[in-house]
PDB file of C-alpha atoms in Angstrom:
ATOM      1  CA  ALA A   1     109.722  45.809 161.894  1.00  0.00           C
ATOM      2  CA  GLN A   2     107.825  47.095 158.935  1.00  0.00           C
ATOM      3  CA  THR A   3     109.332  47.039 155.469  1.00  0.00           C
ATOM      4  CA  VAL A   4     108.330  48.865 152.304  1.00  0.00           C
ATOM      5  CA  THR A   5     109.202  47.508 148.870  1.00  0.00           C
ATOM      6  CA  GLN A   6     109.183  49.352 145.563  1.00  0.00           C
ATOM      7  CA  SER A   7     110.060  46.787 142.923  1.00  0.00           C
ATOM      8  CA  GLN A   8     110.331  49.177 139.980  1.00  0.00           C
ATOM      9  CA  PRO A   9     113.584  51.149 140.129  1.00  0.00           C
ATOM     10  CA  GLU A  10     112.656  53.062 136.967  1.00  0.00           C
ATOM     11  CA  MET A  11     109.517  53.709 134.958  1.00  0.00           C
ATOM     12  CA  SER A  12     108.781  55.711 131.851  1.00  0.00           C
ATOM     13  CA  VAL A  13     105.543  57.264 130.603  1.00  0.00           C
ATOM     14  CA  GLN A  14     104.606  59.425 127.676  1.00  0.00           C
ATOM     15  CA  GLU A  15     103.175  62.827 128.307  1.00  0.00           C
ATOM     16  CA  ALA A  16      99.373  62.747 128.781  1.00  0.00           C
ATOM     17  CA  GLU A  17      99.392  59.002 129.417  1.00  0.00           C
ATOM     18  CA  THR A  18      98.724  57.156 132.681  1.00  0.00           C
ATOM     19  CA  VAL A  19     101.311  55.323 134.746  1.00  0.00           C
ATOM     20  CA  THR A  20     101.090  53.211 137.893  1.00  0.00           C
ATOM     21  CA  LEU A  21     103.884  52.912 140.430  1.00  0.00           C
ATOM     22  CA  SER A  22     103.876  49.870 142.693  1.00  0.00           C
ATOM     23  CA  CYS A  23     104.458  49.633 146.428  1.00  0.00           C
ATOM     24  CA  THR A  24     104.046  46.713 148.789  1.00  0.00           C
ATOM     25  CA  TYR A  25     104.638  46.652 152.517  1.00  0.00           C
ATOM     26  CA  ASP A  26     104.981  44.120 155.250  1.00  0.00           C
ATOM     27  CA  THR A  27     103.367  44.674 158.631  1.00  0.00           C
ATOM     28  CA  SER A  28     101.505  42.793 161.313  1.00  0.00           C
ATOM     29  CA  GLU A  29      99.608  45.917 162.353  1.00  0.00           C
ATOM     30  CA  SER A  30      96.025  46.599 161.402  1.00  0.00           C
ATOM     31  CA  ASP A  31      96.078  50.366 161.618  1.00  0.00           C
ATOM     32  CA  TYR A  32      98.609  52.528 159.839  1.00  0.00           C
ATOM     33  CA  TYR A  33      99.133  55.333 157.350  1.00  0.00           C
ATOM     34  CA  LEU A  34     100.663  55.178 153.905  1.00  0.00           C
ATOM     35  CA  PHE A  35     102.187  58.007 151.930  1.00  0.00           C
ATOM     36  CA  TRP A  36     103.610  58.774 148.521  1.00  0.00           C
ATOM     37  CA  TYR A  37     106.321  61.404 148.307  1.00  0.00           C
ATOM     38  CA  LYS A  38     107.761  63.001 145.184  1.00  0.00           C
ATOM     39  CA  GLN A  39     111.396  64.102 144.943  1.00  0.00           C
ATOM     40  CA  PRO A  40     112.058  66.178 141.799  1.00  0.00           C
ATOM     41  CA  PRO A  41     115.584  67.035 140.611  1.00  0.00           C
ATOM     42  CA  SER A  42     115.698  69.842 143.187  1.00  0.00           C
ATOM     43  CA  ARG A  43     115.649  67.013 145.767  1.00  0.00           C
ATOM     44  CA  GLN A  44     112.908  68.723 147.789  1.00  0.00           C
ATOM     45  CA  MET A  45     110.571  66.048 149.149  1.00  0.00           C
ATOM     46  CA  ILE A  46     106.915  66.803 148.466  1.00  0.00           C
ATOM     47  CA  LEU A  47     103.942  64.928 149.905  1.00  0.00           C
ATOM     48  CA  VAL A  48     101.770  63.681 147.051  1.00  0.00           C
ATOM     49  CA  ILE A  49      99.045  61.669 148.732  1.00  0.00           C
ATOM     50  CA  ARG A  50      98.133  60.014 152.015  1.00  0.00           C
ATOM     51  CA  GLN A  51      95.976  57.010 152.862  1.00  0.00           C
ATOM     52  CA  GLU A  52      94.600  55.906 156.207  1.00  0.00           C
ATOM     53  CA  ALA A  53      94.420  52.118 156.426  1.00  0.00           C
ATOM     54  CA  TYR A  54      91.055  52.050 158.166  1.00  0.00           C
ATOM     55  CA  LYS A  55      89.469  53.905 155.264  1.00  0.00           C
ATOM     56  CA  GLN A  56      88.414  51.645 152.428  1.00  0.00           C
ATOM     57  CA  GLN A  57      88.033  54.503 149.983  1.00  0.00           C
ATOM     58  CA  ASN A  58      91.097  55.150 147.877  1.00  0.00           C
ATOM     59  CA  ALA A  59      92.630  58.607 148.290  1.00  0.00           C
ATOM     60  CA  THR A  60      92.771  60.975 145.329  1.00  0.00           C
ATOM     61  CA  GLU A  61      94.498  64.317 144.800  1.00  0.00           C
ATOM     62  CA  ASN A  62      93.773  65.809 141.395  1.00  0.00           C
ATOM     63  CA  ARG A  63      95.652  63.633 138.843  1.00  0.00           C
ATOM     64  CA  PHE A  64      97.071  61.381 141.558  1.00  0.00           C
ATOM     65  CA  SER A  65      95.163  58.453 143.001  1.00  0.00           C
ATOM     66  CA  VAL A  66      96.008  55.297 144.873  1.00  0.00           C
ATOM     67  CA  ASN A  67      94.868  51.706 144.694  1.00  0.00           C
ATOM     68  CA  PHE A  68      94.975  50.515 148.287  1.00  0.00           C
ATOM     69  CA  GLN A  69      94.577  46.762 148.720  1.00  0.00           C
ATOM     70  CA  LYS A  70      94.867  46.134 152.455  1.00  0.00           C
ATOM     71  CA  ALA A  71      94.676  42.349 152.327  1.00  0.00           C
ATOM     72  CA  ALA A  72      97.379  42.222 149.673  1.00  0.00           C
ATOM     73  CA  LYS A  73      99.398  44.923 151.474  1.00  0.00           C
ATOM     74  CA  SER A  74      99.655  46.871 148.269  1.00  0.00           C
ATOM     75  CA  PHE A  75      99.571  50.639 147.775  1.00  0.00           C
ATOM     76  CA  SER A  76     100.084  51.683 144.159  1.00  0.00           C
ATOM     77  CA  LEU A  77     100.104  55.246 142.858  1.00  0.00           C
ATOM     78  CA  LYS A  78      98.374  56.123 139.597  1.00  0.00           C
ATOM     79  CA  ILE A  79      99.311  59.307 137.799  1.00  0.00           C
ATOM     80  CA  SER A  80      96.836  60.332 135.108  1.00  0.00           C
ATOM     81  CA  ASP A  81      97.490  62.763 132.249  1.00  0.00           C
ATOM     82  CA  SER A  82     101.224  62.696 132.999  1.00  0.00           C
ATOM     83  CA  GLN A  83     103.071  65.979 132.685  1.00  0.00           C
ATOM     84  CA  LEU A  84     106.751  66.777 132.265  1.00  0.00           C
ATOM     85  CA  GLY A  85     106.755  68.160 135.799  1.00  0.00           C
ATOM     86  CA  ASP A  86     105.853  64.726 137.144  1.00  0.00           C
ATOM     87  CA  ALA A  87     109.350  63.465 136.340  1.00  0.00           C
ATOM     88  CA  ALA A  88     110.883  62.677 139.718  1.00  0.00           C
ATOM     89  CA  MET A  89     111.757  59.983 142.225  1.00  0.00           C
ATOM     90  CA  TYR A  90     108.677  58.677 143.994  1.00  0.00           C
ATOM     91  CA  PHE A  91     108.888  57.168 147.455  1.00  0.00           C
ATOM     92  CA  CYS A  92     106.297  55.092 149.230  1.00  0.00           C
ATOM     93  CA  ALA A  93     106.272  55.336 153.040  1.00  0.00           C
ATOM     94  CA  TYR A  94     104.604  53.632 156.005  1.00  0.00           C
ATOM     95  CA  ARG A  95     103.726  54.973 159.436  1.00  0.00           C
ATOM     96  CA  SER A  96     102.286  52.937 162.280  1.00  0.00           C
ATOM     97  CA  ALA A  97      99.061  54.225 163.831  1.00  0.00           C
ATOM     98  CA  ILE A  98      99.436  52.271 167.046  1.00  0.00           C
ATOM     99  CA  PRO A  99      98.985  54.764 169.907  1.00  0.00           C
ATOM    100  CA  GLY A 100     102.237  55.534 171.669  1.00  0.00           C
ATOM    101  CA  THR A 101     104.441  54.453 168.796  1.00  0.00           C
ATOM    102  CA  ALA A 102     106.955  56.867 167.408  1.00  0.00           C
ATOM    103  CA  SER A 103     105.931  58.968 164.449  1.00  0.00           C
ATOM    104  CA  LYS A 104     108.747  57.755 162.229  1.00  0.00           C
ATOM    105  CA  LEU A 105     108.192  56.883 158.587  1.00  0.00           C
ATOM    106  CA  THR A 106     109.679  53.853 156.869  1.00  0.00           C
ATOM    107  CA  PHE A 107     110.480  54.502 153.208  1.00  0.00           C
ATOM    108  CA  GLY A 108     110.853  52.297 150.172  1.00  0.00           C
ATOM    109  CA  THR A 109     113.858  52.559 147.877  1.00  0.00           C
ATOM    110  CA  GLY A 110     112.052  54.712 145.342  1.00  0.00           C
ATOM    111  CA  THR A 111     110.971  54.608 141.698  1.00  0.00           C
ATOM    112  CA  ARG A 112     112.444  57.046 139.216  1.00  0.00           C
ATOM    113  CA  LEU A 113     109.756  58.223 136.795  1.00  0.00           C
ATOM    114  CA  GLN A 114     110.731  59.588 133.407  1.00  0.00           C
ATOM    115  CA  VAL A 115     108.184  61.491 131.339  1.00  0.00           C
ATOM    116  CA  THR A 116     108.767  61.619 127.586  1.00  0.00           C
ATOM    117  CA  LEU A 117     107.239  63.759 124.869  1.00  0.00           C
TER     118      LEU A 117
ATOM    119  CA  ASP B   1     106.443  81.597 155.767  1.00  0.00           C
ATOM    120  CA  GLY B   2     106.738  78.473 157.862  1.00  0.00           C
ATOM    121  CA  GLY B   3     109.200  75.811 156.879  1.00  0.00           C
ATOM    122  CA  ILE B   4     112.393  73.926 157.553  1.00  0.00           C
ATOM    123  CA  THR B   5     115.811  75.344 156.805  1.00  0.00           C
ATOM    124  CA  GLN B   6     118.830  73.143 156.365  1.00  0.00           C
ATOM    125  CA  SER B   7     122.314  74.539 156.071  1.00  0.00           C
ATOM    126  CA  PRO B   8     124.681  74.420 154.439  1.00  0.00           C
ATOM    127  CA  LYS B   9     123.446  73.111 151.104  1.00  0.00           C
ATOM    128  CA  TYR B  10     126.851  71.611 150.313  1.00  0.00           C
ATOM    129  CA  LEU B  11     129.483  70.563 152.841  1.00  0.00           C
ATOM    130  CA  PHE B  12     132.940  69.128 152.391  1.00  0.00           C
ATOM    131  CA  ARG B  13     134.701  67.247 155.139  1.00  0.00           C
ATOM    132  CA  LYS B  14     138.206  65.989 155.463  1.00  0.00           C
ATOM    133  CA  GLU B  15     138.873  62.524 156.758  1.00  0.00           C
ATOM    134  CA  GLY B  16     138.867  62.460 160.558  1.00  0.00           C
ATOM    135  CA  GLN B  17     136.844  65.632 161.029  1.00  0.00           C
ATOM    136  CA  ASN B  18     133.502  66.071 162.723  1.00  0.00           C
ATOM    137  CA  VAL B  19     130.954  68.243 160.946  1.00  0.00           C
ATOM    138  CA  THR B  20     127.588  69.561 162.059  1.00  0.00           C
ATOM    139  CA  LEU B  21     124.555  69.930 159.816  1.00  0.00           C
ATOM    140  CA  SER B  22     121.999  72.497 160.842  1.00  0.00           C
ATOM    141  CA  CYS B  23     118.217  72.039 160.813  1.00  0.00           C
ATOM    142  CA  GLU B  24     115.786  74.714 161.994  1.00  0.00           C
ATOM    143  CA  GLN B  25     111.987  74.762 161.754  1.00  0.00           C
ATOM    144  CA  ASN B  26     109.382  77.416 162.499  1.00  0.00           C
ATOM    145  CA  LEU B  27     106.334  75.205 162.083  1.00  0.00           C
ATOM    146  CA  ASN B  28     105.916  74.643 165.832  1.00  0.00           C
ATOM    147  CA  HIS B  29     106.320  70.921 165.201  1.00  0.00           C
ATOM    148  CA  ASP B  30     107.172  68.718 168.153  1.00  0.00           C
ATOM    149  CA  ALA B  31     108.923  65.949 166.247  1.00  0.00           C
ATOM    150  CA  MET B  32     112.057  66.195 164.106  1.00  0.00           C
ATOM    151  CA  TYR B  33     113.991  63.608 162.117  1.00  0.00           C
ATOM    152  CA  TRP B  34     117.231  63.060 160.253  1.00  0.00           C
ATOM    153  CA  TYR B  35     117.385  60.783 157.225  1.00  0.00           C
ATOM    154  CA  ARG B  36     120.244  59.765 155.029  1.00  0.00           C
ATOM    155  CA  GLN B  37     119.678  59.205 151.312  1.00  0.00           C
ATOM    156  CA  ASP B  38     121.983  57.069 149.183  1.00  0.00           C
ATOM    157  CA  PRO B  39     121.395  56.003 145.573  1.00  0.00           C
ATOM    158  CA  GLY B  40     119.255  52.870 145.417  1.00  0.00           C
ATOM    159  CA  GLN B  41     118.666  52.756 149.173  1.00  0.00           C
ATOM    160  CA  GLY B  42     115.875  55.204 149.711  1.00  0.00           C
ATOM    161  CA  LEU B  43     115.754  57.172 152.943  1.00  0.00           C
ATOM    162  CA  ARG B  44     117.140  55.647 156.089  1.00  0.00           C
ATOM    163  CA  LEU B  45     116.419  57.030 159.547  1.00  0.00           C
ATOM    164  CA  ILE B  46     119.414  58.211 161.557  1.00  0.00           C
ATOM    165  CA  TYR B  47     117.874  59.857 164.642  1.00  0.00           C
ATOM    166  CA  TYR B  48     114.553  61.307 165.660  1.00  0.00           C
ATOM    167  CA  SER B  49     113.254  63.450 168.485  1.00  0.00           C
ATOM    168  CA  GLN B  50     109.670  63.782 169.667  1.00  0.00           C
ATOM    169  CA  ILE B  51     110.293  66.281 172.427  1.00  0.00           C
ATOM    170  CA  VAL B  52     112.945  68.729 173.559  1.00  0.00           C
ATOM    171  CA  ASN B  53     115.909  67.140 175.360  1.00  0.00           C
ATOM    172  CA  ASP B  54     114.956  63.670 174.175  1.00  0.00           C
ATOM    173  CA  PHE B  55     115.903  61.720 171.039  1.00  0.00           C
ATOM    174  CA  GLN B  56     116.097  58.133 169.846  1.00  0.00           C
ATOM    175  CA  LYS B  57     118.369  56.221 167.516  1.00  0.00           C
ATOM    176  CA  GLY B  58     117.045  55.248 164.155  1.00  0.00           C
ATOM    177  CA  ASP B  59     118.219  52.411 161.947  1.00  0.00           C
ATOM    178  CA  ILE B  60     121.699  53.767 161.147  1.00  0.00           C
ATOM    179  CA  ALA B  61     122.752  55.903 164.142  1.00  0.00           C
ATOM    180  CA  GLU B  62     126.343  54.675 164.388  1.00  0.00           C
ATOM    181  CA  GLY B  63     128.810  57.485 163.755  1.00  0.00           C
ATOM    182  CA  TYR B  64     126.224  60.222 164.229  1.00  0.00           C
ATOM    183  CA  SER B  65     125.089  62.333 167.175  1.00  0.00           C
ATOM    184  CA  VAL B  66     122.276  64.832 167.711  1.00  0.00           C
ATOM    185  CA  SER B  67     120.966  67.285 170.269  1.00  0.00           C
ATOM    186  CA  ARG B  68     117.545  68.835 170.837  1.00  0.00           C
ATOM    187  CA  GLU B  69     117.977  71.769 173.178  1.00  0.00           C
ATOM    188  CA  LYS B  70     115.288  73.862 171.512  1.00  0.00           C
ATOM    189  CA  LYS B  71     112.045  72.867 169.885  1.00  0.00           C
ATOM    190  CA  GLU B  72     113.041  74.632 166.680  1.00  0.00           C
ATOM    191  CA  SER B  73     116.479  73.100 166.242  1.00  0.00           C
ATOM    192  CA  PHE B  74     117.811  69.581 165.689  1.00  0.00           C
ATOM    193  CA  PRO B  75     121.470  69.639 164.564  1.00  0.00           C
ATOM    194  CA  LEU B  76     123.197  66.491 163.345  1.00  0.00           C
ATOM    195  CA  THR B  77     126.901  65.867 163.896  1.00  0.00           C
ATOM    196  CA  VAL B  78     128.637  63.457 161.575  1.00  0.00           C
ATOM    197  CA  THR B  79     131.600  62.179 163.551  1.00  0.00           C
ATOM    198  CA  SER B  80     134.875  60.736 162.369  1.00  0.00           C
ATOM    199  CA  ALA B  81     133.529  57.333 163.421  1.00  0.00           C
ATOM    200  CA  GLN B  82     131.094  57.343 160.502  1.00  0.00           C
ATOM    201  CA  LYS B  83     132.911  55.213 157.960  1.00  0.00           C
ATOM    202  CA  ASN B  84     131.090  56.327 154.829  1.00  0.00           C
ATOM    203  CA  PRO B  85     129.594  59.780 155.432  1.00  0.00           C
ATOM    204  CA  THR B  86     129.301  60.936 151.829  1.00  0.00           C
ATOM    205  CA  ALA B  87     125.539  61.172 151.254  1.00  0.00           C
ATOM    206  CA  PHE B  88     122.549  63.473 150.993  1.00  0.00           C
ATOM    207  CA  TYR B  89     121.042  64.314 154.381  1.00  0.00           C
ATOM    208  CA  LEU B  90     117.430  65.298 154.851  1.00  0.00           C
ATOM    209  CA  CYS B  91     115.868  66.835 157.941  1.00  0.00           C
ATOM    210  CA  ALA B  92     112.117  66.699 158.503  1.00  0.00           C
ATOM    211  CA  SER B  93     109.555  67.662 161.090  1.00  0.00           C
ATOM    212  CA  SER B  94     105.993  66.722 161.940  1.00  0.00           C
ATOM    213  CA  SER B  95     103.295  67.182 164.480  1.00  0.00           C
ATOM    214  CA  LEU B  96     103.737  64.727 167.336  1.00  0.00           C
ATOM    215  CA  GLY B  97     101.576  62.049 165.756  1.00  0.00           C
ATOM    216  CA  GLY B  98     103.006  62.517 162.282  1.00  0.00           C
ATOM    217  CA  TYR B  99      99.758  61.266 160.846  1.00  0.00           C
ATOM    218  CA  TYR B 100      99.798  63.852 158.102  1.00  0.00           C
ATOM    219  CA  GLY B 101     103.337  63.124 157.015  1.00  0.00           C
ATOM    220  CA  TYR B 102     106.471  65.142 157.284  1.00  0.00           C
ATOM    221  CA  THR B 103     107.625  68.526 156.089  1.00  0.00           C
ATOM    222  CA  PHE B 104     111.136  68.228 154.696  1.00  0.00           C
ATOM    223  CA  GLY B 105     114.042  70.600 154.408  1.00  0.00           C
ATOM    224  CA  SER B 106     115.910  71.001 151.142  1.00  0.00           C
ATOM    225  CA  GLY B 107     118.805  68.794 152.233  1.00  0.00           C
ATOM    226  CA  THR B 108     122.566  68.946 152.712  1.00  0.00           C
ATOM    227  CA  ARG B 109     124.991  67.174 150.409  1.00  0.00           C
ATOM    228  CA  LEU B 110     128.022  66.037 152.428  1.00  0.00           C
ATOM    229  CA  THR B 111     131.162  64.960 150.623  1.00  0.00           C
ATOM    230  CA  VAL B 112     134.308  63.585 152.206  1.00  0.00           C
ATOM    231  CA  VAL B 113     137.456  64.833 150.491  1.00  0.00           C
TER     232      VAL B 113
END
């Protein structure tokens, strides 16, 4: 079974600065999808960014980008120009791409990001 | 607007009672999921369904039951057999492959009193 590990329970960043959240995963599969979700205080889960393992290019979405290291099984999220609205729990998630497998996501335990003035 | 609706937002249950959490989606998604969220444990999968009238156990199915009689609906029953039901419950849906991630509901906070 796949596992997802987020080793930083809490992180803090100053407004306008850059922060990187770490995520590692364990899998024997070669094809899969990785996701970062944001959960603000409202507790609504919001998809931040998605990466397909067969693509070498790192995904970017505005101020959010990932550093995907397939060999190291690492999938970190970089938030540039941090804003107060970025304060939230961030979850890393894994989904197998093996045909016929269920579409379920496996989540990490989350990193709480605090943004300070 | 398309989305997922979970109700109620807050639910209180007495010891020994069964309660049912509602989840409805109008996204025409085939797959639906129930996750439980506890502090420090992330999201853990309870049950999921990829097609009407079919569902599978997730990692922590004991004490829970589901049904999928309609594509739009995937209610979760927390039975009296669930020893520690106080938690935040999230419902989600996706296209059958789920390759683009899930759409989540806004959650139900269940408290045992």
